[in-house]
Amino acid sequence: MLNIVLFGPPGAGKGTQSTRLVERYKLVHLSTGDIFRANIKGGTELGVLAKSYMDQGQLVPDEVTIRMLESEASKTPDAPGYIFDGFPRTPAQAEALDRYLNGKETGITMMLALEVEEEELRKRLLLRGKDSGRADDQDPAVVQKRIDVYRNETEPVRDYYMAQNKYTGIDGIGSIDEIFDRLCAAIDGYKA
Ligand code: B4P
């Protein structure tokens, strides 16, 4: 199985690139952000809870996120592999993911980490906020909070995969096509 963690700060292009990668490599896309947004739209209990955190630029609690992710993954038992987009975002989530995959006799193949500096992240998110309707992209204070939460709570996840020799950094500046080519080169290099 090819199981990829696509990692990076908010606005790094994880969602953008995941859409293309799942098509190229025929993987199942699991985006915790997308699942939360679908629940918010559907007015579910989970959606109401997630919204209260997302609107503040905070992470949804680990326990809720992990349970939701495992439940989504279990819907596709025959998946040839997964792209985990926006998950794991804390070391506790990374450990839970390893336990879950080990239980299925598989594991994470690689982490691909999109690297983009803060100024560019702020620009991209606020630009998207103008026409996406995403509340968390519209307020500069919330955007900054998400970047700060990433630095303080999510960056340690990189060390977790580095320690397992699974980390590959990818330059996330350039056109969407250029970045896609860099990601594919890293995956194809691994598979070769
Ligand atoms: P997510 O939905 O994961 O979103 P994101 O980090 O904001 O964005 P992403 O990196 O996917 O950016 P995109 O490609 O869209 O998280 C939202 C919230 O959900 C979190 O803040 C948190 O509250 C909650 N959450 C999610 N997962 C969680 C977890 N595991 N645990 C706890 N809470 C969780 O790109 C952004 C913009 O840049 C787009 O407009 C795009 O068009 C543009 N762009 C992309 N590539 C570009 C390029 N190369 N050049 C210029 N612009 C580009």
PDB file of C-alpha atoms and ligand atoms in Angstrom:
ATOM      1  CA  MET A   1       0.000   0.000   0.000  1.00  0.00           C
ATOM      2  CA  LEU A   2       1.095   3.542  -0.723  1.00  0.00           C
ATOM      3  CA  ASN A   3       0.064   5.653   2.268  1.00  0.00           C
ATOM      4  CA  ILE A   4       1.113   9.283   2.086  1.00  0.00           C
ATOM      5  CA  VAL A   5       0.872  12.004   4.719  1.00  0.00           C
ATOM      6  CA  LEU A   6       0.659  15.322   2.876  1.00  0.00           C
ATOM      7  CA  PHE A   7       1.854  17.854   5.394  1.00  0.00           C
ATOM      8  CA  GLY A   8       2.331  21.605   5.582  1.00  0.00           C
ATOM      9  CA  PRO A   9       1.060  24.809   7.157  1.00  0.00           C
ATOM     10  CA  PRO A  10      -2.453  26.126   6.450  1.00  0.00           C
ATOM     11  CA  GLY A  11      -2.633  27.320   2.870  1.00  0.00           C
ATOM     12  CA  ALA A  12       0.468  25.373   1.793  1.00  0.00           C
ATOM     13  CA  GLY A  13      -1.533  23.663  -0.949  1.00  0.00           C
ATOM     14  CA  LYS A  14      -2.350  20.313   0.665  1.00  0.00           C
ATOM     15  CA  GLY A  15      -5.943  20.240  -0.572  1.00  0.00           C
ATOM     16  CA  THR A  16      -4.981  21.575  -3.994  1.00  0.00           C
ATOM     17  CA  GLN A  17      -2.287  18.966  -4.573  1.00  0.00           C
ATOM     18  CA  SER A  18      -4.207  16.069  -2.979  1.00  0.00           C
ATOM     19  CA  THR A  19      -6.928  16.342  -5.618  1.00  0.00           C
ATOM     20  CA  ARG A  20      -4.331  15.786  -8.320  1.00  0.00           C
ATOM     21  CA  LEU A  21      -2.337  13.133  -6.500  1.00  0.00           C
ATOM     22  CA  VAL A  22      -5.358  10.899  -5.846  1.00  0.00           C
ATOM     23  CA  GLU A  23      -6.127  10.961  -9.550  1.00  0.00           C
ATOM     24  CA  ARG A  24      -2.561  10.139 -10.614  1.00  0.00           C
ATOM     25  CA  TYR A  25      -1.934   7.380  -8.062  1.00  0.00           C
ATOM     26  CA  LYS A  26      -5.514   6.118  -7.605  1.00  0.00           C
ATOM     27  CA  LEU A  27      -5.464   6.651  -3.850  1.00  0.00           C
ATOM     28  CA  VAL A  28      -8.289   7.432  -1.449  1.00  0.00           C
ATOM     29  CA  HIS A  29      -8.265  11.049  -0.234  1.00  0.00           C
ATOM     30  CA  LEU A  30      -8.916  11.580   3.471  1.00  0.00           C
ATOM     31  CA  SER A  31      -8.995  15.284   4.359  1.00  0.00           C
ATOM     32  CA  THR A  32     -10.020  15.990   7.937  1.00  0.00           C
ATOM     33  CA  GLY A  33     -10.712  19.630   6.997  1.00  0.00           C
ATOM     34  CA  ASP A  34     -13.077  18.527   4.198  1.00  0.00           C
ATOM     35  CA  ILE A  35     -14.840  16.032   6.469  1.00  0.00           C
ATOM     36  CA  PHE A  36     -15.359  18.698   9.142  1.00  0.00           C
ATOM     37  CA  ARG A  37     -16.678  21.158   6.540  1.00  0.00           C
ATOM     38  CA  ALA A  38     -19.110  18.530   5.177  1.00  0.00           C
ATOM     39  CA  ASN A  39     -20.385  17.976   8.730  1.00  0.00           C
ATOM     40  CA  ILE A  40     -20.767  21.717   9.294  1.00  0.00           C
ATOM     41  CA  LYS A  41     -22.761  21.964   6.064  1.00  0.00           C
ATOM     42  CA  GLY A  42     -24.926  19.009   7.092  1.00  0.00           C
ATOM     43  CA  GLY A  43     -25.566  20.538  10.519  1.00  0.00           C
ATOM     44  CA  THR A  44     -24.433  17.393  12.357  1.00  0.00           C
ATOM     45  CA  GLU A  45     -23.438  17.338  16.027  1.00  0.00           C
ATOM     46  CA  LEU A  46     -19.816  16.828  14.956  1.00  0.00           C
ATOM     47  CA  GLY A  47     -20.122  19.802  12.602  1.00  0.00           C
ATOM     48  CA  VAL A  48     -21.396  22.099  15.354  1.00  0.00           C
ATOM     49  CA  LEU A  49     -18.525  21.041  17.594  1.00  0.00           C
ATOM     50  CA  ALA A  50     -15.869  21.356  14.850  1.00  0.00           C
ATOM     51  CA  LYS A  51     -17.118  24.799  13.813  1.00  0.00           C
ATOM     52  CA  SER A  52     -16.615  26.173  17.315  1.00  0.00           C
ATOM     53  CA  TYR A  53     -12.894  25.354  17.037  1.00  0.00           C
ATOM     54  CA  MET A  54     -12.330  26.057  13.335  1.00  0.00           C
ATOM     55  CA  ASP A  55     -13.845  29.547  13.527  1.00  0.00           C
ATOM     56  CA  GLN A  56     -11.245  30.400  16.186  1.00  0.00           C
ATOM     57  CA  GLY A  57      -8.346  28.960  14.166  1.00  0.00           C
ATOM     58  CA  GLN A  58      -7.909  26.205  16.783  1.00  0.00           C
ATOM     59  CA  LEU A  59      -7.499  22.484  16.277  1.00  0.00           C
ATOM     60  CA  VAL A  60     -10.499  20.255  16.836  1.00  0.00           C
ATOM     61  CA  PRO A  61      -9.692  18.003  19.867  1.00  0.00           C
ATOM     62  CA  ASP A  62      -7.615  14.903  19.098  1.00  0.00           C
ATOM     63  CA  GLU A  63     -10.120  12.406  20.458  1.00  0.00           C
ATOM     64  CA  VAL A  64     -12.891  13.626  18.144  1.00  0.00           C
ATOM     65  CA  THR A  65     -10.611  13.943  15.106  1.00  0.00           C
ATOM     66  CA  ILE A  66      -9.013  10.517  15.519  1.00  0.00           C
ATOM     67  CA  ARG A  67     -12.367   8.760  15.956  1.00  0.00           C
ATOM     68  CA  MET A  68     -13.737  10.487  12.870  1.00  0.00           C
ATOM     69  CA  LEU A  69     -10.691   9.670  10.741  1.00  0.00           C
ATOM     70  CA  GLU A  70     -10.754   5.991  11.689  1.00  0.00           C
ATOM     71  CA  SER A  71     -14.440   5.789  10.970  1.00  0.00           C
ATOM     72  CA  GLU A  72     -13.928   7.344   7.491  1.00  0.00           C
ATOM     73  CA  ALA A  73     -10.971   5.079   6.690  1.00  0.00           C
ATOM     74  CA  SER A  74     -12.938   1.990   7.668  1.00  0.00           C
ATOM     75  CA  LYS A  75     -15.459   2.799   4.901  1.00  0.00           C
ATOM     76  CA  THR A  76     -12.847   1.916   2.253  1.00  0.00           C
ATOM     77  CA  PRO A  77     -11.315  -1.392   3.418  1.00  0.00           C
ATOM     78  CA  ASP A  78     -10.097  -2.233  -0.114  1.00  0.00           C
ATOM     79  CA  ALA A  79      -8.314   1.084  -0.724  1.00  0.00           C
ATOM     80  CA  PRO A  80      -5.022   0.656  -2.593  1.00  0.00           C
ATOM     81  CA  GLY A  81      -3.619   3.411  -0.360  1.00  0.00           C
ATOM     82  CA  TYR A  82      -4.474   6.747   1.186  1.00  0.00           C
ATOM     83  CA  ILE A  83      -3.500  10.372   1.045  1.00  0.00           C
ATOM     84  CA  PHE A  84      -3.907  11.795   4.525  1.00  0.00           C
ATOM     85  CA  ASP A  85      -4.448  15.524   3.969  1.00  0.00           C
ATOM     86  CA  GLY A  86      -4.343  17.703   7.078  1.00  0.00           C
ATOM     87  CA  PHE A  87      -3.996  14.665   9.342  1.00  0.00           C
ATOM     88  CA  PRO A  88      -2.089  14.015  11.565  1.00  0.00           C
ATOM     89  CA  ARG A  89      -1.809  17.523  13.020  1.00  0.00           C
ATOM     90  CA  THR A  90      -0.507  16.555  16.483  1.00  0.00           C
ATOM     91  CA  PRO A  91       1.917  13.872  17.698  1.00  0.00           C
ATOM     92  CA  ALA A  92      -1.027  12.108  19.416  1.00  0.00           C
ATOM     93  CA  GLN A  93      -2.823  11.909  16.053  1.00  0.00           C
ATOM     94  CA  ALA A  94       0.357  10.545  14.410  1.00  0.00           C
ATOM     95  CA  GLU A  95       0.653   7.820  17.039  1.00  0.00           C
ATOM     96  CA  ALA A  96      -3.030   6.928  16.670  1.00  0.00           C
ATOM     97  CA  LEU A  97      -2.649   6.706  12.894  1.00  0.00           C
ATOM     98  CA  ASP A  98       0.316   4.346  13.240  1.00  0.00           C
ATOM     99  CA  ARG A  99      -1.666   2.145  15.621  1.00  0.00           C
ATOM    100  CA  TYR A 100      -4.644   2.091  13.269  1.00  0.00           C
ATOM    101  CA  LEU A 101      -2.568   1.228  10.179  1.00  0.00           C
ATOM    102  CA  ASN A 102      -0.455  -1.329  12.028  1.00  0.00           C
ATOM    103  CA  GLY A 103      -3.699  -3.028  12.996  1.00  0.00           C
ATOM    104  CA  LYS A 104      -4.401  -3.326   9.259  1.00  0.00           C
ATOM    105  CA  GLU A 105      -0.876  -4.667   8.694  1.00  0.00           C
ATOM    106  CA  THR A 106       0.230  -1.578   6.840  1.00  0.00           C
ATOM    107  CA  GLY A 107       1.792   1.787   7.717  1.00  0.00           C
ATOM    108  CA  ILE A 108       2.745   5.236   6.479  1.00  0.00           C
ATOM    109  CA  THR A 109       5.021   5.042   3.446  1.00  0.00           C
ATOM    110  CA  MET A 110       6.162   8.664   3.427  1.00  0.00           C
ATOM    111  CA  MET A 111       5.449  12.185   4.615  1.00  0.00           C
ATOM    112  CA  LEU A 112       5.624  14.841   1.897  1.00  0.00           C
ATOM    113  CA  ALA A 113       5.894  18.246   3.551  1.00  0.00           C
ATOM    114  CA  LEU A 114       5.077  21.359   1.534  1.00  0.00           C
ATOM    115  CA  GLU A 115       7.320  24.239   2.602  1.00  0.00           C
ATOM    116  CA  VAL A 116       5.931  27.760   2.185  1.00  0.00           C
ATOM    117  CA  GLU A 117       6.887  30.899   4.105  1.00  0.00           C
ATOM    118  CA  GLU A 118       4.366  32.750   6.258  1.00  0.00           C
ATOM    119  CA  GLU A 119       3.946  35.844   4.112  1.00  0.00           C
ATOM    120  CA  GLU A 120       2.830  33.708   1.155  1.00  0.00           C
ATOM    121  CA  LEU A 121       0.486  31.635   3.373  1.00  0.00           C
ATOM    122  CA  ARG A 122      -1.278  34.749   4.650  1.00  0.00           C
ATOM    123  CA  LYS A 123      -1.652  36.018   1.082  1.00  0.00           C
ATOM    124  CA  ARG A 124      -3.116  32.745  -0.249  1.00  0.00           C
ATOM    125  CA  LEU A 125      -5.575  32.222   2.606  1.00  0.00           C
ATOM    126  CA  LEU A 126      -6.930  35.767   2.608  1.00  0.00           C
ATOM    127  CA  LEU A 127      -7.279  35.603  -1.174  1.00  0.00           C
ATOM    128  CA  ARG A 128      -9.275  32.383  -0.912  1.00  0.00           C
ATOM    129  CA  GLY A 129     -11.344  33.960   1.872  1.00  0.00           C
ATOM    130  CA  LYS A 130     -12.592  36.585  -0.578  1.00  0.00           C
ATOM    131  CA  ASP A 131     -14.522  34.113  -2.713  1.00  0.00           C
ATOM    132  CA  SER A 132     -14.678  30.767  -0.880  1.00  0.00           C
ATOM    133  CA  GLY A 133     -17.011  31.765   1.927  1.00  0.00           C
ATOM    134  CA  ARG A 134     -14.707  29.937   4.364  1.00  0.00           C
ATOM    135  CA  ALA A 135     -15.021  31.846   7.618  1.00  0.00           C
ATOM    136  CA  ASP A 136     -11.558  30.746   8.781  1.00  0.00           C
ATOM    137  CA  ASP A 137      -9.952  32.364   5.702  1.00  0.00           C
ATOM    138  CA  GLN A 138     -11.591  35.759   6.067  1.00  0.00           C
ATOM    139  CA  ASP A 139     -10.281  37.187   9.313  1.00  0.00           C
ATOM    140  CA  PRO A 140      -6.539  38.028   9.392  1.00  0.00           C
ATOM    141  CA  ALA A 141      -6.450  37.306  13.157  1.00  0.00           C
ATOM    142  CA  VAL A 142      -7.853  33.787  12.633  1.00  0.00           C
ATOM    143  CA  VAL A 143      -5.434  33.157   9.755  1.00  0.00           C
ATOM    144  CA  GLN A 144      -2.533  34.209  11.990  1.00  0.00           C
ATOM    145  CA  LYS A 145      -3.844  32.010  14.813  1.00  0.00           C
ATOM    146  CA  ARG A 146      -3.900  28.986  12.464  1.00  0.00           C
ATOM    147  CA  ILE A 147      -0.303  29.662  11.439  1.00  0.00           C
ATOM    148  CA  ASP A 148       0.741  30.003  15.102  1.00  0.00           C
ATOM    149  CA  VAL A 149      -1.097  26.794  16.057  1.00  0.00           C
ATOM    150  CA  TYR A 150       0.703  25.050  13.211  1.00  0.00           C
ATOM    151  CA  ARG A 151       4.110  26.207  14.513  1.00  0.00           C
ATOM    152  CA  ASN A 152       3.347  25.274  18.136  1.00  0.00           C
ATOM    153  CA  GLU A 153       1.220  22.142  17.876  1.00  0.00           C
ATOM    154  CA  THR A 154       1.619  20.647  14.409  1.00  0.00           C
ATOM    155  CA  GLU A 155       5.289  21.132  13.489  1.00  0.00           C
ATOM    156  CA  PRO A 156       6.418  18.446  15.985  1.00  0.00           C
ATOM    157  CA  VAL A 157       4.640  15.905  13.756  1.00  0.00           C
ATOM    158  CA  ARG A 158       7.437  16.502  11.233  1.00  0.00           C
ATOM    159  CA  ASP A 159      10.005  15.295  13.781  1.00  0.00           C
ATOM    160  CA  TYR A 160       7.899  12.197  14.388  1.00  0.00           C
ATOM    161  CA  TYR A 161       8.234  11.118  10.740  1.00  0.00           C
ATOM    162  CA  MET A 162      11.837  12.363  10.462  1.00  0.00           C
ATOM    163  CA  ALA A 163      12.760   9.985  13.278  1.00  0.00           C
ATOM    164  CA  GLN A 164      11.264   7.175  11.169  1.00  0.00           C
ATOM    165  CA  ASN A 165      13.174   8.321   8.054  1.00  0.00           C
ATOM    166  CA  LYS A 166       9.907   8.986   6.248  1.00  0.00           C
ATOM    167  CA  TYR A 167      10.139  12.765   5.809  1.00  0.00           C
ATOM    168  CA  THR A 168      10.649  14.506   2.461  1.00  0.00           C
ATOM    169  CA  GLY A 169      10.498  18.304   2.224  1.00  0.00           C
ATOM    170  CA  ILE A 170       9.005  19.768  -0.973  1.00  0.00           C
ATOM    171  CA  ASP A 171       9.385  23.384  -2.092  1.00  0.00           C
ATOM    172  CA  GLY A 172       5.777  24.646  -2.058  1.00  0.00           C
ATOM    173  CA  ILE A 173       6.462  27.889  -3.917  1.00  0.00           C
ATOM    174  CA  GLY A 174       5.815  27.979  -7.657  1.00  0.00           C
ATOM    175  CA  SER A 175       2.954  27.105  -9.957  1.00  0.00           C
ATOM    176  CA  ILE A 176       0.516  24.340  -8.972  1.00  0.00           C
ATOM    177  CA  ASP A 177       1.869  22.242 -11.889  1.00  0.00           C
ATOM    178  CA  GLU A 178       5.484  22.728 -10.807  1.00  0.00           C
ATOM    179  CA  ILE A 179       4.735  21.671  -7.254  1.00  0.00           C
ATOM    180  CA  PHE A 180       2.731  18.672  -8.470  1.00  0.00           C
ATOM    181  CA  ASP A 181       5.745  17.572 -10.562  1.00  0.00           C
ATOM    182  CA  ARG A 182       7.988  17.831  -7.475  1.00  0.00           C
ATOM    183  CA  LEU A 183       5.593  15.694  -5.433  1.00  0.00           C
ATOM    184  CA  CYS A 184       5.324  13.072  -8.197  1.00  0.00           C
ATOM    185  CA  ALA A 185       9.119  12.943  -8.522  1.00  0.00           C
ATOM    186  CA  ALA A 186       9.399  12.199  -4.804  1.00  0.00           C
ATOM    187  CA  ILE A 187       6.743   9.451  -4.976  1.00  0.00           C
ATOM    188  CA  ASP A 188       8.113   7.898  -8.161  1.00  0.00           C
ATOM    189  CA  GLY A 189      11.634   8.025  -6.715  1.00  0.00           C
ATOM    190  CA  TYR A 190      10.427   6.082  -3.716  1.00  0.00           C
ATOM    191  CA  LYS A 191       8.557   3.515  -5.809  1.00  0.00           C
ATOM    192  CA  ALA A 192      11.461   2.969  -8.275  1.00  0.00           C
TER     193      ALA A 192
HETATM  194  P1  B4P B   1      -7.724  22.275   6.310  1.00  0.00           P
HETATM  195  O1  B4P B   1      -8.974  22.077   5.613  1.00  0.00           O
HETATM  196  O2  B4P B   1      -6.786  21.110   6.395  1.00  0.00           O
HETATM  197  O3  B4P B   1      -7.119  23.449   5.481  1.00  0.00           O
HETATM  198  P2  B4P B   1      -5.850  24.320   5.338  1.00  0.00           P
HETATM  199  O4  B4P B   1      -4.725  23.816   6.203  1.00  0.00           O
HETATM  200  O5  B4P B   1      -6.341  25.688   5.582  1.00  0.00           O
HETATM  201  O6  B4P B   1      -5.420  24.360   3.839  1.00  0.00           O
HETATM  202  P3  B4P B   1      -4.585  23.596   2.690  1.00  0.00           P
HETATM  203  O7  B4P B   1      -3.123  23.458   2.943  1.00  0.00           O
HETATM  204  O8  B4P B   1      -5.326  22.346   2.320  1.00  0.00           O
HETATM  205  O9  B4P B   1      -4.687  24.682   1.573  1.00  0.00           O
HETATM  206  P4  B4P B   1      -5.154  24.658   0.068  1.00  0.00           P
HETATM  207  O10 B4P B   1      -4.524  23.610  -0.754  1.00  0.00           O
HETATM  208  O11 B4P B   1      -6.625  24.648   0.053  1.00  0.00           O
HETATM  209  O12 B4P B   1      -7.956  22.782   7.831  1.00  0.00           O
HETATM  210  C1  B4P B   1      -8.941  23.701   8.216  1.00  0.00           C
HETATM  211  C2  B4P B   1      -9.202  23.640   9.732  1.00  0.00           C
HETATM  212  O13 B4P B   1      -9.819  22.369  10.080  1.00  0.00           O
HETATM  213  C3  B4P B   1      -8.002  23.715  10.678  1.00  0.00           C
HETATM  214  O14 B4P B   1      -7.611  25.056  10.940  1.00  0.00           O
HETATM  215  C4  B4P B   1      -8.557  23.006  11.955  1.00  0.00           C
HETATM  216  O15 B4P B   1      -9.366  23.862  12.711  1.00  0.00           O
HETATM  217  C5  B4P B   1      -9.436  21.911  11.381  1.00  0.00           C
HETATM  218  N1  B4P B   1      -8.718  20.630  11.244  1.00  0.00           N
HETATM  219  C6  B4P B   1      -8.452  19.995  10.053  1.00  0.00           C
HETATM  220  N2  B4P B   1      -7.770  18.857  10.272  1.00  0.00           N
HETATM  221  C7  B4P B   1      -7.583  18.745  11.617  1.00  0.00           C
HETATM  222  C8  B4P B   1      -6.915  17.801  12.445  1.00  0.00           C
HETATM  223  N3  B4P B   1      -6.292  16.732  11.940  1.00  0.00           N
HETATM  224  N4  B4P B   1      -6.924  17.996  13.793  1.00  0.00           N
HETATM  225  C9  B4P B   1      -7.544  19.046  14.339  1.00  0.00           C
HETATM  226  N5  B4P B   1      -8.193  20.003  13.602  1.00  0.00           N
HETATM  227  C10 B4P B   1      -8.206  19.870  12.242  1.00  0.00           C
HETATM  228  O16 B4P B   1      -4.607  26.043  -0.459  1.00  0.00           O
HETATM  229  C11 B4P B   1      -4.942  27.297   0.091  1.00  0.00           C
HETATM  230  C12 B4P B   1      -5.091  28.352  -0.997  1.00  0.00           C
HETATM  231  O17 B4P B   1      -3.877  28.532  -1.690  1.00  0.00           O
HETATM  232  C13 B4P B   1      -6.125  28.003  -2.056  1.00  0.00           C
HETATM  233  O18 B4P B   1      -6.890  29.138  -2.350  1.00  0.00           O
HETATM  234  C14 B4P B   1      -5.304  27.583  -3.259  1.00  0.00           C
HETATM  235  O19 B4P B   1      -5.947  27.864  -4.480  1.00  0.00           O
HETATM  236  C15 B4P B   1      -4.063  28.421  -3.107  1.00  0.00           C
HETATM  237  N6  B4P B   1      -2.879  27.769  -3.647  1.00  0.00           N
HETATM  238  C16 B4P B   1      -2.595  26.437  -3.569  1.00  0.00           C
HETATM  239  N7  B4P B   1      -1.408  26.189  -4.191  1.00  0.00           N
HETATM  240  C17 B4P B   1      -0.948  27.403  -4.653  1.00  0.00           C
HETATM  241  C18 B4P B   1       0.231  27.811  -5.384  1.00  0.00           C
HETATM  242  N8  B4P B   1       1.158  26.933  -5.756  1.00  0.00           N
HETATM  243  N9  B4P B   1       0.379  29.113  -5.654  1.00  0.00           N
HETATM  244  C19 B4P B   1      -0.556  30.021  -5.279  1.00  0.00           C
HETATM  245  N10 B4P B   1      -1.699  29.697  -4.611  1.00  0.00           N
HETATM  246  C20 B4P B   1      -1.887  28.395  -4.310  1.00  0.00           C
END
